[in-house]
Short mmCIF file of C-alpha atoms and ligand atoms in Angstrom, two decimals:
data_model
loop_
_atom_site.label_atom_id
_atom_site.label_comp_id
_atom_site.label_asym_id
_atom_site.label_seq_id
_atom_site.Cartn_x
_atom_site.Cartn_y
_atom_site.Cartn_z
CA UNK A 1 6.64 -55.59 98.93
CA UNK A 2 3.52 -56.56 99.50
CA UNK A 3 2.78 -60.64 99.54
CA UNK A 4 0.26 -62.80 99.62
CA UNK A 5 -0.25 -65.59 102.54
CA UNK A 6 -3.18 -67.91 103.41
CA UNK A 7 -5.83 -65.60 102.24
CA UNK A 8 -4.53 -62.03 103.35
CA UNK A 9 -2.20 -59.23 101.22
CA UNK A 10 0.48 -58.23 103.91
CA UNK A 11 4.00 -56.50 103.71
CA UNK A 12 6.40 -59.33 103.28
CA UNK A 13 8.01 -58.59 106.89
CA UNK A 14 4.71 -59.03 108.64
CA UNK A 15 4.49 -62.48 106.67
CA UNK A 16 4.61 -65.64 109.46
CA UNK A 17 4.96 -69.17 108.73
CA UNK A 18 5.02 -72.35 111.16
CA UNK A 19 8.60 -73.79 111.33
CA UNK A 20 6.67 -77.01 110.95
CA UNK A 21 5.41 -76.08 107.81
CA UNK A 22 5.98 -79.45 105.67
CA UNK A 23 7.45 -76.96 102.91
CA UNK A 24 10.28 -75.94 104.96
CA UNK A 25 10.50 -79.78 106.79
CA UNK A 26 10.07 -81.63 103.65
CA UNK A 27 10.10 -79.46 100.79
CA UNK A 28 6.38 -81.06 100.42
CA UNK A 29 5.23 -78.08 97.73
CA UNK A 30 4.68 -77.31 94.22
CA UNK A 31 5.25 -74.12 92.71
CA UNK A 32 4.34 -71.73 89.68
CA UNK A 33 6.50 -68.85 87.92
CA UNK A 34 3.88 -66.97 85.59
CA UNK A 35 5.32 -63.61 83.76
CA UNK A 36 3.09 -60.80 83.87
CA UNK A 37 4.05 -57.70 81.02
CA UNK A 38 2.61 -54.36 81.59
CA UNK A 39 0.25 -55.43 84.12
CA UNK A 40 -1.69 -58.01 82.48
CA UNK A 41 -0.61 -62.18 82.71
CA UNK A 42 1.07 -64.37 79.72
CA UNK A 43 -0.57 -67.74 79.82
CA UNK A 44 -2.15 -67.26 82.93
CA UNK A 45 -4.55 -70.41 81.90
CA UNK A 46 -1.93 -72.24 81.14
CA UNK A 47 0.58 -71.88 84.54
CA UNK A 48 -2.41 -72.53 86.61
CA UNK A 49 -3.55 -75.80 85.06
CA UNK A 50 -0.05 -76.75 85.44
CA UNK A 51 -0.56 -75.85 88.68
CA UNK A 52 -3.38 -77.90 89.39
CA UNK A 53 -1.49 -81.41 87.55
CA UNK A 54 1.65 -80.89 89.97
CA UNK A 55 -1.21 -80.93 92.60
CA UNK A 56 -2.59 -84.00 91.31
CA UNK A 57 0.52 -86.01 91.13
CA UNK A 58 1.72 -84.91 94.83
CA UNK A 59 -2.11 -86.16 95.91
CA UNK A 60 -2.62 -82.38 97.48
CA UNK A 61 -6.50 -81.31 96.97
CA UNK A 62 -5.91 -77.86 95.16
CA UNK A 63 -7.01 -74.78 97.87
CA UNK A 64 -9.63 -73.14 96.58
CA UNK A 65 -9.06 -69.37 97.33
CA UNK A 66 -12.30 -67.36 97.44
CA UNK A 67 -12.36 -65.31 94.85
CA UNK A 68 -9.99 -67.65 92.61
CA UNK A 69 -6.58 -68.00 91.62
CA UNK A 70 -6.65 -65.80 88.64
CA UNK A 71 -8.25 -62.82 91.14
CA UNK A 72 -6.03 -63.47 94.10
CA UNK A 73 -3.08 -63.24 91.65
CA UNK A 74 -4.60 -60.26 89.65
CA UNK A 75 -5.16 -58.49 93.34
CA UNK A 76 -1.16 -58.97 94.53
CA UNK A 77 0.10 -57.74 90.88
CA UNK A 78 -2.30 -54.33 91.01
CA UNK A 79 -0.77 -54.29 94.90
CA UNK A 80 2.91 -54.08 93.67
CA UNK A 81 2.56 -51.59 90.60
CA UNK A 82 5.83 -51.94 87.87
CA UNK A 83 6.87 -52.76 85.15
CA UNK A 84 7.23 -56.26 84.19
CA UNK A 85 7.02 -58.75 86.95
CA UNK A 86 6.81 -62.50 87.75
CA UNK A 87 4.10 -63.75 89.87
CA UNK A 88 5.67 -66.47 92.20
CA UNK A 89 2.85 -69.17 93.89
CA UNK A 90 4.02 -71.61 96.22
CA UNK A 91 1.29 -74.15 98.05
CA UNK A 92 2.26 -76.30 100.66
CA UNK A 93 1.23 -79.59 102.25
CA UNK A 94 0.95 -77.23 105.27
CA UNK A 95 1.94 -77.46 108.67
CA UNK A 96 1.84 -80.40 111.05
CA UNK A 97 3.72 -82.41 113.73
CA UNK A 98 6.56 -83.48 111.43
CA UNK A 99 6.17 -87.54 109.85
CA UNK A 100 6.37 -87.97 106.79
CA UNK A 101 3.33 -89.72 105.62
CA UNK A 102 0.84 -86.83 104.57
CA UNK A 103 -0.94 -85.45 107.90
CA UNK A 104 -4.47 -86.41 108.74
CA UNK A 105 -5.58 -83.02 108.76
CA UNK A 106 -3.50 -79.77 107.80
CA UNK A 107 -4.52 -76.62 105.85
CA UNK A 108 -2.72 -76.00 102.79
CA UNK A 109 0.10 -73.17 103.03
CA UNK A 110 -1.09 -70.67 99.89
CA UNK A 111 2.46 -68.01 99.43
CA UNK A 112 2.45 -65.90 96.56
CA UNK A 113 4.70 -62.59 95.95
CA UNK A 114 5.80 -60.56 92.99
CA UNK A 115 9.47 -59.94 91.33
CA UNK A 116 10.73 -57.75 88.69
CA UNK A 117 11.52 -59.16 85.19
CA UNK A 118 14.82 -58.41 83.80
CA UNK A 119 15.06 -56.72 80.48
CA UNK A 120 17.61 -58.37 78.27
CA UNK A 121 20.03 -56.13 78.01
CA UNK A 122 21.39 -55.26 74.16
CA UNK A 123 25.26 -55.84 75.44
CA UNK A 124 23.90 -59.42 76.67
CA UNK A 125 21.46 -60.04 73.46
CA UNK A 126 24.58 -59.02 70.94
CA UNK A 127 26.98 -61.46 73.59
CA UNK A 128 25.32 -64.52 74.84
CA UNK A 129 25.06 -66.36 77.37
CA UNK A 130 27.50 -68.86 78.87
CA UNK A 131 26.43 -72.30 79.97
CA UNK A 132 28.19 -75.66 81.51
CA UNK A 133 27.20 -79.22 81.34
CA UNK A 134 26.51 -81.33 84.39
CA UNK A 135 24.76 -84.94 85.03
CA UNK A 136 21.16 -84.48 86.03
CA UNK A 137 21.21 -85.84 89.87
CA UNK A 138 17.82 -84.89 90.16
CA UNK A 139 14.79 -87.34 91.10
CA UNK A 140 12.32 -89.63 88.88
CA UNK A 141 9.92 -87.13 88.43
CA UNK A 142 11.28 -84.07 87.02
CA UNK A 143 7.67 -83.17 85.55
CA UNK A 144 6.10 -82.16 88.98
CA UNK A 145 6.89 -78.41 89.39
CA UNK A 146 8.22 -79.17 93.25
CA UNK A 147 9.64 -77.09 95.63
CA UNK A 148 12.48 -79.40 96.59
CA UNK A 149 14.89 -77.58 94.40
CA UNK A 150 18.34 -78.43 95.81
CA UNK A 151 20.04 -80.39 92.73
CA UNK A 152 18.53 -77.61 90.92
CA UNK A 153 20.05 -74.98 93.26
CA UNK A 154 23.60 -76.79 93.49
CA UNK A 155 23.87 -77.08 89.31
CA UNK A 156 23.22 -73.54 89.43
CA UNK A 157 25.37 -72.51 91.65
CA UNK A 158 27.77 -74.42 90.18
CA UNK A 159 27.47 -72.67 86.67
CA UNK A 160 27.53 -69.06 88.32
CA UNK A 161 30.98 -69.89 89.96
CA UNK A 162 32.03 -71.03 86.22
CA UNK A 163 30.92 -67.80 85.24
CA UNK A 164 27.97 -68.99 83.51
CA UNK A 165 24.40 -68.35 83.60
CA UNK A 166 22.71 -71.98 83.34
CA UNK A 167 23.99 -75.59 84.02
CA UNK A 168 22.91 -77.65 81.11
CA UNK A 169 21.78 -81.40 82.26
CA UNK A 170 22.51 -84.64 81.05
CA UNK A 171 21.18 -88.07 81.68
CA UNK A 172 22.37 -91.20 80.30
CA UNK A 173 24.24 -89.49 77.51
CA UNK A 174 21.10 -87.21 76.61
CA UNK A 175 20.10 -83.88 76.97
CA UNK A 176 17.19 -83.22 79.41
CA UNK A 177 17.24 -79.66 80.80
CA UNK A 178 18.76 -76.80 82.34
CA UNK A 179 18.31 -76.28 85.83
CA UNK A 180 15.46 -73.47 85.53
CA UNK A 181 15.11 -73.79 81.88
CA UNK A 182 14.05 -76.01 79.18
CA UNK A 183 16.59 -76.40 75.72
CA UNK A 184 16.29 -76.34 72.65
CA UNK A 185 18.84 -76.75 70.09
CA UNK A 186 19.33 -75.37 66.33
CA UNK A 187 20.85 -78.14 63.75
CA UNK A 188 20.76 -77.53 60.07
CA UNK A 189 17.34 -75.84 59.80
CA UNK A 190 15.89 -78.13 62.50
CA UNK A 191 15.05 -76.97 65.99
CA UNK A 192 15.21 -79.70 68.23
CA UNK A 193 13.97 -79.97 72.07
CA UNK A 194 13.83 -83.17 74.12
CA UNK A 195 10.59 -85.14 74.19
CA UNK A 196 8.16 -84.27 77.51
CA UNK A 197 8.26 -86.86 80.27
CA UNK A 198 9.59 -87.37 83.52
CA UNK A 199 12.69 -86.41 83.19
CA UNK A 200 12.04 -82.74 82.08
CA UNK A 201 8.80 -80.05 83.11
CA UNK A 202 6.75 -79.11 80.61
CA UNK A 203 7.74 -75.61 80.28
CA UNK A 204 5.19 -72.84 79.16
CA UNK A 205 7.61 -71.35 77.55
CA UNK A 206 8.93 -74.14 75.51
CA UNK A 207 5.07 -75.04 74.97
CA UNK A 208 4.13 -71.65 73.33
CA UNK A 209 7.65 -71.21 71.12
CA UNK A 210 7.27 -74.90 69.48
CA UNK A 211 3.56 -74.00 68.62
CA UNK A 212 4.56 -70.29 67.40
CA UNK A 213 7.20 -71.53 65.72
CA UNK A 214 5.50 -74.61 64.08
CA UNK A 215 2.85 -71.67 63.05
CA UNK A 216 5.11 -70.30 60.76
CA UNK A 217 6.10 -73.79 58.87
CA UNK A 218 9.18 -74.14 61.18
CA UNK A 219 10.73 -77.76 60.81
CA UNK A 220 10.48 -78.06 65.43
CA UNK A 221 11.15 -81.96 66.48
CA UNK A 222 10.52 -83.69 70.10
CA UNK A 223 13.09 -86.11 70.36
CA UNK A 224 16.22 -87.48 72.10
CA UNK A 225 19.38 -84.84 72.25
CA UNK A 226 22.40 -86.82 72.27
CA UNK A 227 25.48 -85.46 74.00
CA UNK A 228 27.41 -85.35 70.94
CA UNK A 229 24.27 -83.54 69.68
CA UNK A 230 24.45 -80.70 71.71
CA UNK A 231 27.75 -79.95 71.82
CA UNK A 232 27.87 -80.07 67.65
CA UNK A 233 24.71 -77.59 67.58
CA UNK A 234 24.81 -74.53 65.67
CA UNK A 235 22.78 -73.08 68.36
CA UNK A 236 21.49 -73.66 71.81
CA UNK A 237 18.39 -71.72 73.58
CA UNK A 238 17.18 -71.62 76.77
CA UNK A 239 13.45 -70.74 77.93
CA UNK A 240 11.64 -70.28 80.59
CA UNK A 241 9.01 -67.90 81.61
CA UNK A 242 10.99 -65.15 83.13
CA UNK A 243 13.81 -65.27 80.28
CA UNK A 244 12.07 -65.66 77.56
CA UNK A 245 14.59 -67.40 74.73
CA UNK A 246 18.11 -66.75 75.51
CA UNK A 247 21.13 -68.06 73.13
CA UNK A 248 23.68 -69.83 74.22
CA UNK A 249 26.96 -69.12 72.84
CA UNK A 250 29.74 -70.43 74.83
CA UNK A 251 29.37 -74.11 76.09
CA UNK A 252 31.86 -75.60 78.84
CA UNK A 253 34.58 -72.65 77.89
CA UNK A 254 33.60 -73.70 73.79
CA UNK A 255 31.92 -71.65 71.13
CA UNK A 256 28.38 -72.75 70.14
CA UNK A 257 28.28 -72.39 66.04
CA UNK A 258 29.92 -68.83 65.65
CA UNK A 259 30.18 -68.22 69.00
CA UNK A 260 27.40 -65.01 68.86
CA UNK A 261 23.85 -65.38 69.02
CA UNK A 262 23.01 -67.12 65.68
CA UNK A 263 20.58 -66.03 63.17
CA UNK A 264 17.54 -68.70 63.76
CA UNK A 265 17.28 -67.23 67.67
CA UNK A 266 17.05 -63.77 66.39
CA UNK A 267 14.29 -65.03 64.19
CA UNK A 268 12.66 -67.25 66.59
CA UNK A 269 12.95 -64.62 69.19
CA UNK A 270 10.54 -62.10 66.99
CA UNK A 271 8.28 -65.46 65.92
CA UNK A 272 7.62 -65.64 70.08
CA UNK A 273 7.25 -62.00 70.89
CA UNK A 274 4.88 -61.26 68.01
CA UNK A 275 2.95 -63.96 69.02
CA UNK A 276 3.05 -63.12 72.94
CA UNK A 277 1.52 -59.85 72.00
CA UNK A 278 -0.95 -61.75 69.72
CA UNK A 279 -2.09 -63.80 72.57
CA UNK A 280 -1.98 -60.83 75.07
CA UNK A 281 -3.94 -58.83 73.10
CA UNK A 282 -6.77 -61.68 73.05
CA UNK A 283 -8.92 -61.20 76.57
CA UNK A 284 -8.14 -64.36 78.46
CA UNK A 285 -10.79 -66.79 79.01
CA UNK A 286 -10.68 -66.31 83.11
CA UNK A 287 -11.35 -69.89 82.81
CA UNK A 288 -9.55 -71.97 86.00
N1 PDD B 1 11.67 -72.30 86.28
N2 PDD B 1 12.71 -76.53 83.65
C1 PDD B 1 12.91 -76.21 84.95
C2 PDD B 1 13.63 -77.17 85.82
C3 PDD B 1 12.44 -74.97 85.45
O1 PDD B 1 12.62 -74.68 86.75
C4 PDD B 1 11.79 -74.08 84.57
C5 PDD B 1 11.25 -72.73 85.02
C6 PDD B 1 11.60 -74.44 83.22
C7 PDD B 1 10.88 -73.57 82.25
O2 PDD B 1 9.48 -73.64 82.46
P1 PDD B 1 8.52 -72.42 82.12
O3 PDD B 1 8.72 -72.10 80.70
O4 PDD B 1 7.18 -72.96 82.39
O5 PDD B 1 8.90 -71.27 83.03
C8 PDD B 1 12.07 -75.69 82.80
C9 PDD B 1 11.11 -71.12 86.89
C10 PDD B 1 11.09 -69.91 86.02
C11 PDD B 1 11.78 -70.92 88.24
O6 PDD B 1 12.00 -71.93 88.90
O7 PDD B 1 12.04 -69.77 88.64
#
C-alpha cells in the first residue's frame, strides 16, 4: 500500500511519524472518509469543504498541499489501482513538545491512504443488519469530524461483541447517531432523520439521500427522533460514505417492522444509486 505523508507517496512501512505528534498525544486532528467508485471520487467537493469547516472550528489553518487536495488525493487513488476504495485524510495539529495549548509553531501532519470498499453482499442485503442502542457519551461537539474517536470506538466495539454491526446513540431520550453512521428512520410514508447540530456530523451521505430522495417528491423530515420513535419504526437505515444505506432489521435482539429489509430502503436504495451515477457522470467542478 502505498500512502501519502507530508507531501511524499511512500509504502505504508516506510511511513514515520513523531511520537509527539499532537494526533497521537492529543487526538488534536480532523479527518475525512470520501468513497471513490471505479476510480473516480463521489462528492469529492463536498468531503473537502467539510474538511476545511472541521478545520475552522479546531482553529487549524488548512495545509495547502501544492498541487491541491483534489490532485494529491487523485495521485494516491491512481497509486493503489482497485476496485472501489475509500480515500482516508487525516491532518494533524502536528508535532511539538507536548502542552496542550496549540504550539507556537508546528507544521501540520497531512496522512492520507486508501482502503477497499465492501460490496454488500446479497445474503446481507436480503438479511439485515443488526444494531444495539447505547447513550451517546460523546463530547459537545459531535459536528467536528475529529480524530478523538474513543466513545465512538468503545460503542462499536460494544455492538460487534453483541453481534451487531452499529451501536445506535441516544441522548436525552432522542436519537442522534450511530457511531460511524448517521440514521434515518421509516414511519408511515415519512422518512425521518434527526435535525443537524452539534450533537450529530453532517454526513455526506445523509446530505445527498435527503436531497435525492426529496427529488423524487419523498415526504423526508429533520426533526427530533424520540426513543419510543425509533424503536416503533417500520424501518431504520444507516449511512455513511463507505456503506452506503444499510437497513436495519433487528434492534437490541427485536425485529424492526417485519424484521427483513423493508420495502421503502429497497426503493430509497435505487433513488441514491441512480442518482450517485447521475452526479458521477457530471465532471466535477475541481473547485476546492
Ligand atoms: N464515518 N456520523 C459519524 C459519527 C461518522 O463517523 C460518520 C462517517 C457518519 C456518516 O458521514 P458520511 O456520510 O459523511 O460518511 C456519521 C466514517 C465513514 C468513518 O469514520 O470511517
Amino acid at each position: 500500500m502505498i500512502v501519502y505523508l507530508n507531501g511524499a507517496f511512500l509504502p505504508a512501512e516506510k511511513a514515520c511519524l513523531s511520537p509527539l505528534d499532537r494526533g497521537f498525544l492529543f487526538g488534536d486532528g480532523i479527518y475525512e472518509v470520501i468513497p471513490s467508485y471505479q476510480g473516480a471520487f463521489f462528492l469529492l467537493d463536498e468531503h473537502l469543504e467539510r474538511l476545511r469547516r472541521s478545520l475552522r472550528e479546531i482553529r487549524m489553518p488548512e495545509p495547502q498541499p501544492e498541487k491541491g487536495w483534489a490532485a494529491v488525493l487523485a495521485e494516491l487513488l491512481e497509486r493503489n489501482p482497485g476496485g472501489d476504495r475509500s480515500v482516508y485524510l487525516q491532518l494533524t495539529r502536528g508535532s511539538a513538545p507536548r502542552d496542550h495549548a496549540f504550539p507556537a509553531a508546528a507544521a501540520a501532519t497531512e496522512f492520507a491512504m486508501v482502503s477497499p470498499i465492501a460490496p454488500l453482499s446479497v445474503d446481507l442485503a436480503e438479511r439485515g443488519f443488526a444494531a444495539i442502542t447505547l447513550p451517546d457519551q460523546r463530547w459537545g461537539r459531535c459536528d467536528i469530524k475529529s480524530v478523538a474517536l474513543l466513545p465512538n470506538v468503545l460503542a462499536r466495539q460494544h455492538a460487534v461483541e453483541q453481534g451487531a454491526v452499529e451501536a445506535i446513540l441516544l441522548r436525552g431520550g432522542k436519537l442522534t447517531e450511530g457511531a460511524a453512521s448517521n440514521v434515518f428512520v421509516v414511519l408511515g410514508g415519512a422518512v425521518v432523520t434527526p435535525a443537524l447540530g452539534p450533537e450529530i456530523l453532517p454526513g455526506i451521505t445523509r446530505r445527498f439521500l435527503l436531497d435525492a430522495l426529496r427529488n423524487e417528491g419523498w415526504d423526508c423530515r429533520e426533526e427530533p427522533v424520540l426513543e419510543s420513535t425509533l424503536r416503533s419504526a417500520d424501518e431504520i437505515w444507516l449511512t455513511s460514505s463507505t456503506k452506503e444505506l444499510l437497513p436495519v432489521t433487528v434492534l437490541d435482539g427485536r425485529p424492526v417492522g417485519t424484521g427483513r429489509p423493508g420495502p421503502m430502503w429497497g426503493r430509497a436504495l435505487d433513488v441514491f444509486q441512480r442518482a450517485r451515477e447521475r452526479s458521477m457522470a457530471t465532471p466535477a467542478t475541481g473547485a476546492e
